[in-house]
Every structure is written in structure tokens, then in C-alpha cells.
C-alpha atoms as a PDB file:
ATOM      1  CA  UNK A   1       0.000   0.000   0.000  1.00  0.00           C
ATOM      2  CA  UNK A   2       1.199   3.381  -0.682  1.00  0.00           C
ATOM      3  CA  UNK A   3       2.275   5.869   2.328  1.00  0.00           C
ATOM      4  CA  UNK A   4       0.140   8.416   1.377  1.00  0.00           C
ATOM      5  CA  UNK A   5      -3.305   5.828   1.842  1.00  0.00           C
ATOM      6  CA  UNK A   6      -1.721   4.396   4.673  1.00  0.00           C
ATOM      7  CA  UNK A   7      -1.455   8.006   6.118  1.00  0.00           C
ATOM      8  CA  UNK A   8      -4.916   8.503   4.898  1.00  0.00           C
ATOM      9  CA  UNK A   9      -6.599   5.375   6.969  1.00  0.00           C
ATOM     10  CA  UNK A  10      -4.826   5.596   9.951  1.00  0.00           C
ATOM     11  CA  UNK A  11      -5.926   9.537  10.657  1.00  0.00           C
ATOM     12  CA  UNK A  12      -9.316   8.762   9.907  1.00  0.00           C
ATOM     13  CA  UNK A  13     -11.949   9.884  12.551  1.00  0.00           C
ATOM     14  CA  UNK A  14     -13.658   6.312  12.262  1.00  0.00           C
ATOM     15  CA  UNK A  15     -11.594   3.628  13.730  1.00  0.00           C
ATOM     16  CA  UNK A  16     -14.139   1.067  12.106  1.00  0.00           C
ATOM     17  CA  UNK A  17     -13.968   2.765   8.785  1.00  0.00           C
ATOM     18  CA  UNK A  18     -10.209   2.796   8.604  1.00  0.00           C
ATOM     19  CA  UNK A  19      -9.770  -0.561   8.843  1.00  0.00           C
ATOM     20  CA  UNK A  20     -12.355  -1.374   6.289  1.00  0.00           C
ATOM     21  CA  UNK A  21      -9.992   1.527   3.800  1.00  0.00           C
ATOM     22  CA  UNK A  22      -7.138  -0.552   4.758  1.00  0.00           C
ATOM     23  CA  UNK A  23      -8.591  -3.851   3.922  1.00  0.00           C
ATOM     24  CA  UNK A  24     -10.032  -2.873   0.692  1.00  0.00           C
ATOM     25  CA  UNK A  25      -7.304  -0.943  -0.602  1.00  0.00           C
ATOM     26  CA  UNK A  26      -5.207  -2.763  -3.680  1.00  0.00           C
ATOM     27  CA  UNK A  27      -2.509  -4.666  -1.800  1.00  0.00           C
ATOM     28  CA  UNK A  28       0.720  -4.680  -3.453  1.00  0.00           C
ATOM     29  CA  UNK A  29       1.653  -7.751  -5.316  1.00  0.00           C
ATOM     30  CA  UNK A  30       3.933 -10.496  -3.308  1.00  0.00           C
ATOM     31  CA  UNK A  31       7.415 -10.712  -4.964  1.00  0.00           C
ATOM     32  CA  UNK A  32       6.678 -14.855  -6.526  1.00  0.00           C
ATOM     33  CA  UNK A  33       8.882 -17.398  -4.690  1.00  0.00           C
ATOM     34  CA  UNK A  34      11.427 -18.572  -6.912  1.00  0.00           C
ATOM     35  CA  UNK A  35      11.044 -21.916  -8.464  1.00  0.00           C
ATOM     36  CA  UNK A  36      13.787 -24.870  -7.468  1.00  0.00           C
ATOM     37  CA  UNK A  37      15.230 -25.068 -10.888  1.00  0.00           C
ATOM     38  CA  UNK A  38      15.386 -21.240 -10.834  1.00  0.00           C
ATOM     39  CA  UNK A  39      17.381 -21.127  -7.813  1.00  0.00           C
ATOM     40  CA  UNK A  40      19.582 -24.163  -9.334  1.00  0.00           C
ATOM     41  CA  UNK A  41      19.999 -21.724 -12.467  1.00  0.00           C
ATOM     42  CA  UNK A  42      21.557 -18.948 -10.751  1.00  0.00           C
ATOM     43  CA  UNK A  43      23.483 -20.741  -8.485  1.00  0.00           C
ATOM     44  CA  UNK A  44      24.599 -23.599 -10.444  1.00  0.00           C
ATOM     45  CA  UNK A  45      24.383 -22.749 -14.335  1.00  0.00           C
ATOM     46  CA  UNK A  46      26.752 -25.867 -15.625  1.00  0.00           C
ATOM     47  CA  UNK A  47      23.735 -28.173 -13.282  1.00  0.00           C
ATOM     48  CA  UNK A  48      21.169 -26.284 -14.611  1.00  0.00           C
ATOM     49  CA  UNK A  49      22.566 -26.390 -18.006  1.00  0.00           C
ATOM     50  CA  UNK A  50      22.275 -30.018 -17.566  1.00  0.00           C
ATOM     51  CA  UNK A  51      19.012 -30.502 -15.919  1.00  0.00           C
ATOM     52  CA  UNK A  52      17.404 -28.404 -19.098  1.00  0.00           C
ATOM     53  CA  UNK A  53      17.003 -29.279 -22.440  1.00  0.00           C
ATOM     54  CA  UNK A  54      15.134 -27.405 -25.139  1.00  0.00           C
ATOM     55  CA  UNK A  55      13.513 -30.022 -27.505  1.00  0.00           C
ATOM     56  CA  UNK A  56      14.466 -32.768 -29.322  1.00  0.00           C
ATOM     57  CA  UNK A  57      17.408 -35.057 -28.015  1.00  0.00           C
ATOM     58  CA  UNK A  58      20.198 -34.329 -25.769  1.00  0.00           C
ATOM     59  CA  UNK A  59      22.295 -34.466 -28.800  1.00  0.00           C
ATOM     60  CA  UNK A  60      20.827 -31.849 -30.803  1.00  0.00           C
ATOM     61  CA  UNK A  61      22.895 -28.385 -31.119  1.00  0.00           C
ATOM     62  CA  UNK A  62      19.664 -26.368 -29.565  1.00  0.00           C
ATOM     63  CA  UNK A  63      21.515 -28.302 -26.243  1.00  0.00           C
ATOM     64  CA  UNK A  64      25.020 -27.986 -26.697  1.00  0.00           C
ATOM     65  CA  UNK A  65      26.141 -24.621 -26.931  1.00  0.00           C
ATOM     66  CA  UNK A  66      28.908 -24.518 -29.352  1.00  0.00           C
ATOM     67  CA  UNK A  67      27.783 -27.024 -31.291  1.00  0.00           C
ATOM     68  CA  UNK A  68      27.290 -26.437 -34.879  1.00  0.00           C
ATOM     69  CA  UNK A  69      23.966 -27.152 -36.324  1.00  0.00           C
ATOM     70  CA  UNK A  70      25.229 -27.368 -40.357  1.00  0.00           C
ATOM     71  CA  UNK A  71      28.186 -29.037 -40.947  1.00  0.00           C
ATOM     72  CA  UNK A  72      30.927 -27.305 -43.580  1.00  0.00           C
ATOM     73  CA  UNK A  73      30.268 -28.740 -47.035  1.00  0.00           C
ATOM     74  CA  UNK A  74      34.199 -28.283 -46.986  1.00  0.00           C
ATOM     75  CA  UNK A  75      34.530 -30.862 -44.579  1.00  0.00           C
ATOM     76  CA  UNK A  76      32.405 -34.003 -46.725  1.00  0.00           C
ATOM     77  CA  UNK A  77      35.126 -36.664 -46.659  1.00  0.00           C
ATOM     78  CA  UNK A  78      36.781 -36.031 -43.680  1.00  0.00           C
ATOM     79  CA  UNK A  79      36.829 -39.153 -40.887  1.00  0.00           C
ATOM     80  CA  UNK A  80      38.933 -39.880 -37.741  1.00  0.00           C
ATOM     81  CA  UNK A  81      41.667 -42.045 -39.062  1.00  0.00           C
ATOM     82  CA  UNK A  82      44.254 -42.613 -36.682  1.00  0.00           C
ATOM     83  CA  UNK A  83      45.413 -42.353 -32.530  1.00  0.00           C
ATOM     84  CA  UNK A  84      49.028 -41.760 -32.166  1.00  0.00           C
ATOM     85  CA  UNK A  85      51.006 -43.300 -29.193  1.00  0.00           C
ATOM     86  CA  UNK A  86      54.966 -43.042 -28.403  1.00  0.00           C
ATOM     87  CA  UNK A  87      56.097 -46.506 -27.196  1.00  0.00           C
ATOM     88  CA  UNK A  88      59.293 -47.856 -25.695  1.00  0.00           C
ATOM     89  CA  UNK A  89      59.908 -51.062 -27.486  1.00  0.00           C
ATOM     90  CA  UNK A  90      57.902 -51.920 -30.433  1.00  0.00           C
ATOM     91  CA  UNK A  91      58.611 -55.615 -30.431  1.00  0.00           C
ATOM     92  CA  UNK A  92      56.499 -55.615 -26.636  1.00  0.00           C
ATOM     93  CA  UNK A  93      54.025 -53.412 -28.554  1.00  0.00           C
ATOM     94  CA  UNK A  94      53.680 -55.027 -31.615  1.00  0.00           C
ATOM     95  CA  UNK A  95      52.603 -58.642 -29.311  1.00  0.00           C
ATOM     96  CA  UNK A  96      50.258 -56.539 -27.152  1.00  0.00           C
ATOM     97  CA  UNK A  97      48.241 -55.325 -30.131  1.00  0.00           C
ATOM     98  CA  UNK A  98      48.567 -58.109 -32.470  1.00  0.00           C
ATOM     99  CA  UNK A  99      48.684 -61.564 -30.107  1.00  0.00           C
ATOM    100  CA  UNK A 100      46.593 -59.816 -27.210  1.00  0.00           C
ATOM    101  CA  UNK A 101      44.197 -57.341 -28.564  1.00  0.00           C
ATOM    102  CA  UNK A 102      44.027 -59.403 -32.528  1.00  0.00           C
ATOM    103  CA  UNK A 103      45.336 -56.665 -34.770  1.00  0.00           C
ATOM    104  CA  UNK A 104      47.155 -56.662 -38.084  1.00  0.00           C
ATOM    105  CA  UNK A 105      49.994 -54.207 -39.187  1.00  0.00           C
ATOM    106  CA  UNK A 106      48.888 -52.174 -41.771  1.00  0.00           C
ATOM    107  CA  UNK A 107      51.877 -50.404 -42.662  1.00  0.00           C
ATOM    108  CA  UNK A 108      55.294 -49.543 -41.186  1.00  0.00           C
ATOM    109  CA  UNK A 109      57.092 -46.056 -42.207  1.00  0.00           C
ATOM    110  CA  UNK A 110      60.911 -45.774 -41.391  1.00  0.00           C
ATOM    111  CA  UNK A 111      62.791 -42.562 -41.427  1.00  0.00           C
ATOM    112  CA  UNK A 112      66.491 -42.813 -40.890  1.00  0.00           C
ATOM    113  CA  UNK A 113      67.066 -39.930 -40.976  1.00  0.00           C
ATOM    114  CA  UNK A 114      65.218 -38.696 -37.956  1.00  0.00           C
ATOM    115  CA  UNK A 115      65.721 -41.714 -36.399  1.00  0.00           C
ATOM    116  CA  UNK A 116      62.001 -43.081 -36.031  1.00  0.00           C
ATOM    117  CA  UNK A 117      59.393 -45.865 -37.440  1.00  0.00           C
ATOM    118  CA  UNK A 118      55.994 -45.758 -37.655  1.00  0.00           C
ATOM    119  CA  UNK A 119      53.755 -48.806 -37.355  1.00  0.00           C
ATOM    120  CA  UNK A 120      49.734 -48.465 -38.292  1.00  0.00           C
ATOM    121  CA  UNK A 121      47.697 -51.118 -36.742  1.00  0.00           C
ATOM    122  CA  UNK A 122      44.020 -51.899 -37.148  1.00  0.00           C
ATOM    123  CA  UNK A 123      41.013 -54.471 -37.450  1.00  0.00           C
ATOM    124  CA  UNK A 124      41.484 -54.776 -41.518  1.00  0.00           C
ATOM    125  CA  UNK A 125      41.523 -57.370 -43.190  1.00  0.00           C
ATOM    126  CA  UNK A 126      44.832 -57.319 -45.105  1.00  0.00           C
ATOM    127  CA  UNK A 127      43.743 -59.560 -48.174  1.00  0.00           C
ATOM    128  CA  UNK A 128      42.719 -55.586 -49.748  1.00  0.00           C
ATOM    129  CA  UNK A 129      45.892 -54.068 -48.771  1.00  0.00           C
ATOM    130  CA  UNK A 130      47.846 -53.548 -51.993  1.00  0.00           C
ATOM    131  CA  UNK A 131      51.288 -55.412 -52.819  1.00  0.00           C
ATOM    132  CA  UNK A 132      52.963 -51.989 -53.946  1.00  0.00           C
ATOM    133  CA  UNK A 133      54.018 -50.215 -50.777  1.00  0.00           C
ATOM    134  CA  UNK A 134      53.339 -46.717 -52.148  1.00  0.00           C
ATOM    135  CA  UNK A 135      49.826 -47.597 -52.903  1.00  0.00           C
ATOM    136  CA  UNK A 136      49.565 -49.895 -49.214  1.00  0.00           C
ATOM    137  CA  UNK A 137      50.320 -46.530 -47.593  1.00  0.00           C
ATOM    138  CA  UNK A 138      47.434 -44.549 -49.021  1.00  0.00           C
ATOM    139  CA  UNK A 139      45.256 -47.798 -48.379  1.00  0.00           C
ATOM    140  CA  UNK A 140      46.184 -47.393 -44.523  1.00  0.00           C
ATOM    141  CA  UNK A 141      45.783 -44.112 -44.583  1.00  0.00           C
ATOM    142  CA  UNK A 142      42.370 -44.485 -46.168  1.00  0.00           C
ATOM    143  CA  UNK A 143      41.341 -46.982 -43.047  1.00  0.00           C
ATOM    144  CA  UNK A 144      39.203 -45.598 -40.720  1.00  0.00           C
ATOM    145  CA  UNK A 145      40.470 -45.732 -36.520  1.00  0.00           C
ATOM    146  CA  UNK A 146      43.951 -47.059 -36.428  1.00  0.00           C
ATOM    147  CA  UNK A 147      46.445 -46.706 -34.115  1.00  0.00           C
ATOM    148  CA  UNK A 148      49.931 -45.838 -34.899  1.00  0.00           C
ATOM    149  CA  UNK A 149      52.927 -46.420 -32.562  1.00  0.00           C
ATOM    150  CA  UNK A 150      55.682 -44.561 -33.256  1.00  0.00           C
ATOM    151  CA  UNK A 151      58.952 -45.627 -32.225  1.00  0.00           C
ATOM    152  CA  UNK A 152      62.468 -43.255 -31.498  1.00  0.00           C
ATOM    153  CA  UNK A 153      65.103 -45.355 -31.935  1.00  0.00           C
ATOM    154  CA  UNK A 154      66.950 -46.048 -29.216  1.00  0.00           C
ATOM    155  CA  UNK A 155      64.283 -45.851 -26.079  1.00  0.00           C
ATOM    156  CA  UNK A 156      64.183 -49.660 -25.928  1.00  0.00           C
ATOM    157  CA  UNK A 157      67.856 -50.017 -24.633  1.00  0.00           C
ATOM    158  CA  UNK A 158      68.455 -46.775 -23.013  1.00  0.00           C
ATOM    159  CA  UNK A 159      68.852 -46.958 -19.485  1.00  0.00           C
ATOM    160  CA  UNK A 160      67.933 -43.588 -18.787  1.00  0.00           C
ATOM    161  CA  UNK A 161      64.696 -43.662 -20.583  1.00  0.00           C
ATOM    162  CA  UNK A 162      61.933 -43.742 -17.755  1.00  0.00           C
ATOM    163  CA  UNK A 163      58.997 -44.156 -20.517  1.00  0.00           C
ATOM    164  CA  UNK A 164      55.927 -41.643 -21.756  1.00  0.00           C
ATOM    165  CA  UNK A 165      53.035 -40.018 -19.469  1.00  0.00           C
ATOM    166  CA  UNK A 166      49.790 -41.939 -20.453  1.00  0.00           C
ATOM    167  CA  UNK A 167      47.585 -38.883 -20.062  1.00  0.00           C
ATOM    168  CA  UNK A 168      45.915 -40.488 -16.727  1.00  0.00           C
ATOM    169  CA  UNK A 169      48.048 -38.959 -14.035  1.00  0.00           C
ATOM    170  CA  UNK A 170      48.741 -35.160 -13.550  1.00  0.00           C
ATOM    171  CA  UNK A 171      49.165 -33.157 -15.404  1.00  0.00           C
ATOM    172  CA  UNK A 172      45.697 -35.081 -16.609  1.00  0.00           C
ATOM    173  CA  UNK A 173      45.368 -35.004 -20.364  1.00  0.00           C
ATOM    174  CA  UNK A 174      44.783 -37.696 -22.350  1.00  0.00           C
ATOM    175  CA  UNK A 175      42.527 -40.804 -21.666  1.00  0.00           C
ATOM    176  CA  UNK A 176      42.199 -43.688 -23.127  1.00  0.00           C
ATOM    177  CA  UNK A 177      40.937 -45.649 -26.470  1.00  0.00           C
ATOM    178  CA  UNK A 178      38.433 -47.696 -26.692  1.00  0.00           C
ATOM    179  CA  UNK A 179      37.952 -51.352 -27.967  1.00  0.00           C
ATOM    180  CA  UNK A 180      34.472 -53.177 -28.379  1.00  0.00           C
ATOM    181  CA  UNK A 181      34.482 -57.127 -28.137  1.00  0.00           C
ATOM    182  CA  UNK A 182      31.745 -59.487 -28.479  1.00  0.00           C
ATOM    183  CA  UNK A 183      31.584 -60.095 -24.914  1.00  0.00           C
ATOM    184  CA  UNK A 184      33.381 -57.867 -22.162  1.00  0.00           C
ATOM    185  CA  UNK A 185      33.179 -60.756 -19.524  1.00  0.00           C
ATOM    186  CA  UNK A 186      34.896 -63.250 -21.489  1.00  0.00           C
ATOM    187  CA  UNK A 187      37.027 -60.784 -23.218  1.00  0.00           C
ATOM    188  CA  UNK A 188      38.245 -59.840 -20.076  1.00  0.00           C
ATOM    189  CA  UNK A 189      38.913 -63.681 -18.571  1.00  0.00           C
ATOM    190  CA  UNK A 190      41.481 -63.995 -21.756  1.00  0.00           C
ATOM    191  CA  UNK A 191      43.578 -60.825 -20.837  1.00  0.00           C
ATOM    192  CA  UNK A 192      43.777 -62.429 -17.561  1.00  0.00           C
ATOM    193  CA  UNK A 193      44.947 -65.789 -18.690  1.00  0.00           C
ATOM    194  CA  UNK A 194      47.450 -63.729 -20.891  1.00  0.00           C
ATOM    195  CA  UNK A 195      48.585 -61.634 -17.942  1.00  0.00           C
ATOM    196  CA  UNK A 196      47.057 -58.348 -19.385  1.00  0.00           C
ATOM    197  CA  UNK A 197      47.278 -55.291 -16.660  1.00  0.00           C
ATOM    198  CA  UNK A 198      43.828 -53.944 -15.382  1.00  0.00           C
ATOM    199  CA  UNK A 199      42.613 -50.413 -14.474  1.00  0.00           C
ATOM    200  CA  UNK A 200      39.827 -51.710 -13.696  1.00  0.00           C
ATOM    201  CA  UNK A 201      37.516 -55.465 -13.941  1.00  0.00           C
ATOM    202  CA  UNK A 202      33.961 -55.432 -15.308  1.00  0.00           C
ATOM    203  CA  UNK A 203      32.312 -55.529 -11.711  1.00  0.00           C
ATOM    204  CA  UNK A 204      34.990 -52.885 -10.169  1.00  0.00           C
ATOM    205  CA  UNK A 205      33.285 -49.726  -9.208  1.00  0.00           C
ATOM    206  CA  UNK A 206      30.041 -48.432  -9.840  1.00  0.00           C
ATOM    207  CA  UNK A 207      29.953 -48.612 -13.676  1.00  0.00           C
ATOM    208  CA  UNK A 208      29.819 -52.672 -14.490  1.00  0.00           C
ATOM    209  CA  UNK A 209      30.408 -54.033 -17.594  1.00  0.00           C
ATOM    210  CA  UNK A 210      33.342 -51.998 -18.697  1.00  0.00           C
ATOM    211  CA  UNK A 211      36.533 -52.475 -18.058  1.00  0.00           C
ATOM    212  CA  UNK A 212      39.946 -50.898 -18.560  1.00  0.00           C
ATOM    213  CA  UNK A 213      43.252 -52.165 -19.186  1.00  0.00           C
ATOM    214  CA  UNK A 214      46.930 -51.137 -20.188  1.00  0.00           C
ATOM    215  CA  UNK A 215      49.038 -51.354 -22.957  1.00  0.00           C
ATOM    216  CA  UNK A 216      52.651 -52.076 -22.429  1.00  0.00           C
ATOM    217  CA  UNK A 217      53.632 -48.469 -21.885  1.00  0.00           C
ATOM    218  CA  UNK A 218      50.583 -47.988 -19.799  1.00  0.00           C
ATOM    219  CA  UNK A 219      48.226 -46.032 -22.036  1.00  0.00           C
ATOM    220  CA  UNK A 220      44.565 -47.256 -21.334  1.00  0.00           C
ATOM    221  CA  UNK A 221      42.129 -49.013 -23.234  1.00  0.00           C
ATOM    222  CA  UNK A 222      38.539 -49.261 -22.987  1.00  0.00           C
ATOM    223  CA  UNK A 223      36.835 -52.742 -23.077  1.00  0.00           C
ATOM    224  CA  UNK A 224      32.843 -52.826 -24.054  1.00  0.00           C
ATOM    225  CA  UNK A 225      30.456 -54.879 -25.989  1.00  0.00           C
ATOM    226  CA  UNK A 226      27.063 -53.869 -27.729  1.00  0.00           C
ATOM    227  CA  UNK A 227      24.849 -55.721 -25.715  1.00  0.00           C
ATOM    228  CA  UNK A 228      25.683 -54.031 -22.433  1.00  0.00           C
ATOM    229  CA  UNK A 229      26.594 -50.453 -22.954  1.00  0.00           C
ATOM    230  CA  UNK A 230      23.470 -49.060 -23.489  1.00  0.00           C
ATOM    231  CA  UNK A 231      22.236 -50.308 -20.178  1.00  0.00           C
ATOM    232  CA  UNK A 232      25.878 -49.434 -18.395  1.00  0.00           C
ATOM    233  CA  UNK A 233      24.839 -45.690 -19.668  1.00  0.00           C
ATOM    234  CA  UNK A 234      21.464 -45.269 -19.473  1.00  0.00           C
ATOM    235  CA  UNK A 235      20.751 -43.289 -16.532  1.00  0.00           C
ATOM    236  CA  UNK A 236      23.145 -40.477 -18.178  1.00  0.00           C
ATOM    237  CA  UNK A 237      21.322 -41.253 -21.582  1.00  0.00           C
END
């Protein structure tokens, strides 16, 4: 109420009329209490941010702020083709990935001069790979998620060398790759029998039916199959 009608009722020379002024005058409106995702907002914007989505799916742009609704035309062709990792010793690497984790060399690159190799490894079947090595290397290069493990001469005898940072200690960086097998359980019995290093067993921790293991310079690598990941994620789905 403004001062001036409260003024007004209060000097009135009928006590019973005053209070009926003051109960029939417009009362001013109550300030709305704010709703519990409104108070989440302004406290906690990257919570809110993912409490709310606008429509359609979590994964559309209208969500993801940043992300670009058209892609370039300039881009058509492009595809992820390759992880790089620095190991110690390729002939431990080259078992790990080929006897324990079942994949082929693609292609090996030497370069005496700098003193390096490169060796591209992958699930392809190497029947397509061409016999002229010119035309194998574009043929790797054309296959889509290898790895390639490139080696500085030298590292494997050096006494000094204390090996690379995997990514999962600080300074954190990067992760992991990730490897999908017909079944994670069984999968995960083999490395065992073959004396494979876990992170972490498919009933460790809260998140079963993954599992993470290491390479022989310690990088990780995700283990998942296609019958259990959608249920592994689906409360963050």
C-alpha cells in the first residue's frame, strides 16, 4: 500500500472505517517465490545447463552450446583415421596389439634420418591391402580408426629412458581408447589368462560391464560390448 493511503486510513476519525480503507485498498503484489530449478539456475548454471534441455534429443545443437547445427560442405570426406602413441619397445608393442588385442599391421614407415618408425595397426583385413608399398600406404591411410605407434630409436635399450606419461596422471590429459568385443566378460577372462594389466575389472566400481586395461607403456584401453553399454549408460542417456 502506498504511504500516502496508509497516512490517509490511519488519521481517519472512524476507527471502524479505517480498517475497512485498509482492507479494501489494492494490496501490493507479493514478490513470486522462486522456483527450485530457478534457484539451481543462478546458483549452479553448468547443473542447470544439464538438468534443461530445449527439444528434441540431448544431442541436438539447440543443447550444446557450441555445437554447430550445419556441418561445412568443406569438410564431406573427412573421418577420424588414426590415434598416435609413443612406445618404448615396439617388439612388446607389436605382441600386445597383435597376439593380445588381434590386430594386423597395416603399414610400417621408417625414417632414418630422424631416427624413427611408424607402425599403423588396425582391425582390416589385409587380403585388400595392396602389394605396392606406395599404394599400401594410401590404403592405410584411407582406413578408418587405427592406431599408430611410433617408435624413437633407441628408447628400448636406453637406461635412462623412464617411458611416456599416459595422459591419466597429472598433469591429466589424455585418456584412453576404446575397444568393443563381443563379450566384455569373457574378453576380459582372456587378458587375464594372458597376464594383461587392469585399471579396472567389469564388476569394479560403480559402472559394471566396462573395463579398462593397459598397454605395455601404460596407455589405457577401454573394453565394451554392444549388448551391455546401453544399459551401463542409461541413466546419463
Amino acid at each position: 500500500m502506498a504511504a500516502a493511503s496508509l497516512r490517509s486510513a490511519l488519521l481517519s476519525s472512524s476507527p471502524a472505517a479505517a480498517l475497512r480503507r485498509l482492507s479494501s485498498a489494492p494490496r501490493a503484489p507479493r514478490f513470486a517465490r522462486p522456483k527450485r530449478f530457478d534457484r539451481v539456475r543462478r546458483f549452479f548454471p553448468a547443473a542447470a545447463a544439464a538438468m534443461s534441455t530445449s527439444s528434441g534429443t540431448k544431442e541436438a545443437p539447440a543443447n550444446n552450446p557450441g555445437l554447430q547445427a550445419e556441418i561445412d560442405p568443406a569438410t564431406k570426406g573427412y573421418f577420424m583415421q588414426q590415434t598416435m602413441f609413443r612406445v618404448k619397445d615396439p617388439k612388446v608393442s607389436l605382441d600386445f596389439y597383435s597376439r593380445v588385442m588381434g590386430m594386423s599391421l597395416l603399414k610400417r614407415l621408417d625414417f632414418p634420418d630422424m631416427k624413427f618408425s611408424l607402425y599403423f595397426l588396425g582391425y582390416e583385413d589385409l587380403s585388400a591391402a595392396p602389394a605396392d608399398p606406395v599404394q599400401r600406404t594410401g590404403w592405410t591411410f584411407g582406413q578408418k580408426a587405427t592406431i599408430e605407434l611410433t617408435h624413437n630409436w633407441g628408447t628400448e635399450t636406453d637406461p635412462e629412458f623412464k617411458g611416456y606419461h599416459n595422459g591419466n596422471s597429472d598433469p591429466r590429459g589424455f585418456g584412453h581408447i576404446g575397444v568393443t568385443v563381443d563379450d566384455v566378460y569373457k574378453a576380459c577372462e582372456r587378458f587375464e589368462r594372458l597376464g594383461v594389466e587392469f585399471v579396472k575389472k567389469p564388476d569394479d566400481g560403480k559402472m559394471k560391464g566396462i573395463a579398462f586395461i593397459k598397454d605395455p607403456d601404460g596407455y589405457w584401453i577401454e573394453i565394451f560390448d554392444l549388448n551391455r553399454i546401453g544399459e551401463v549408460t542409461a541413466t546419463a542417456s
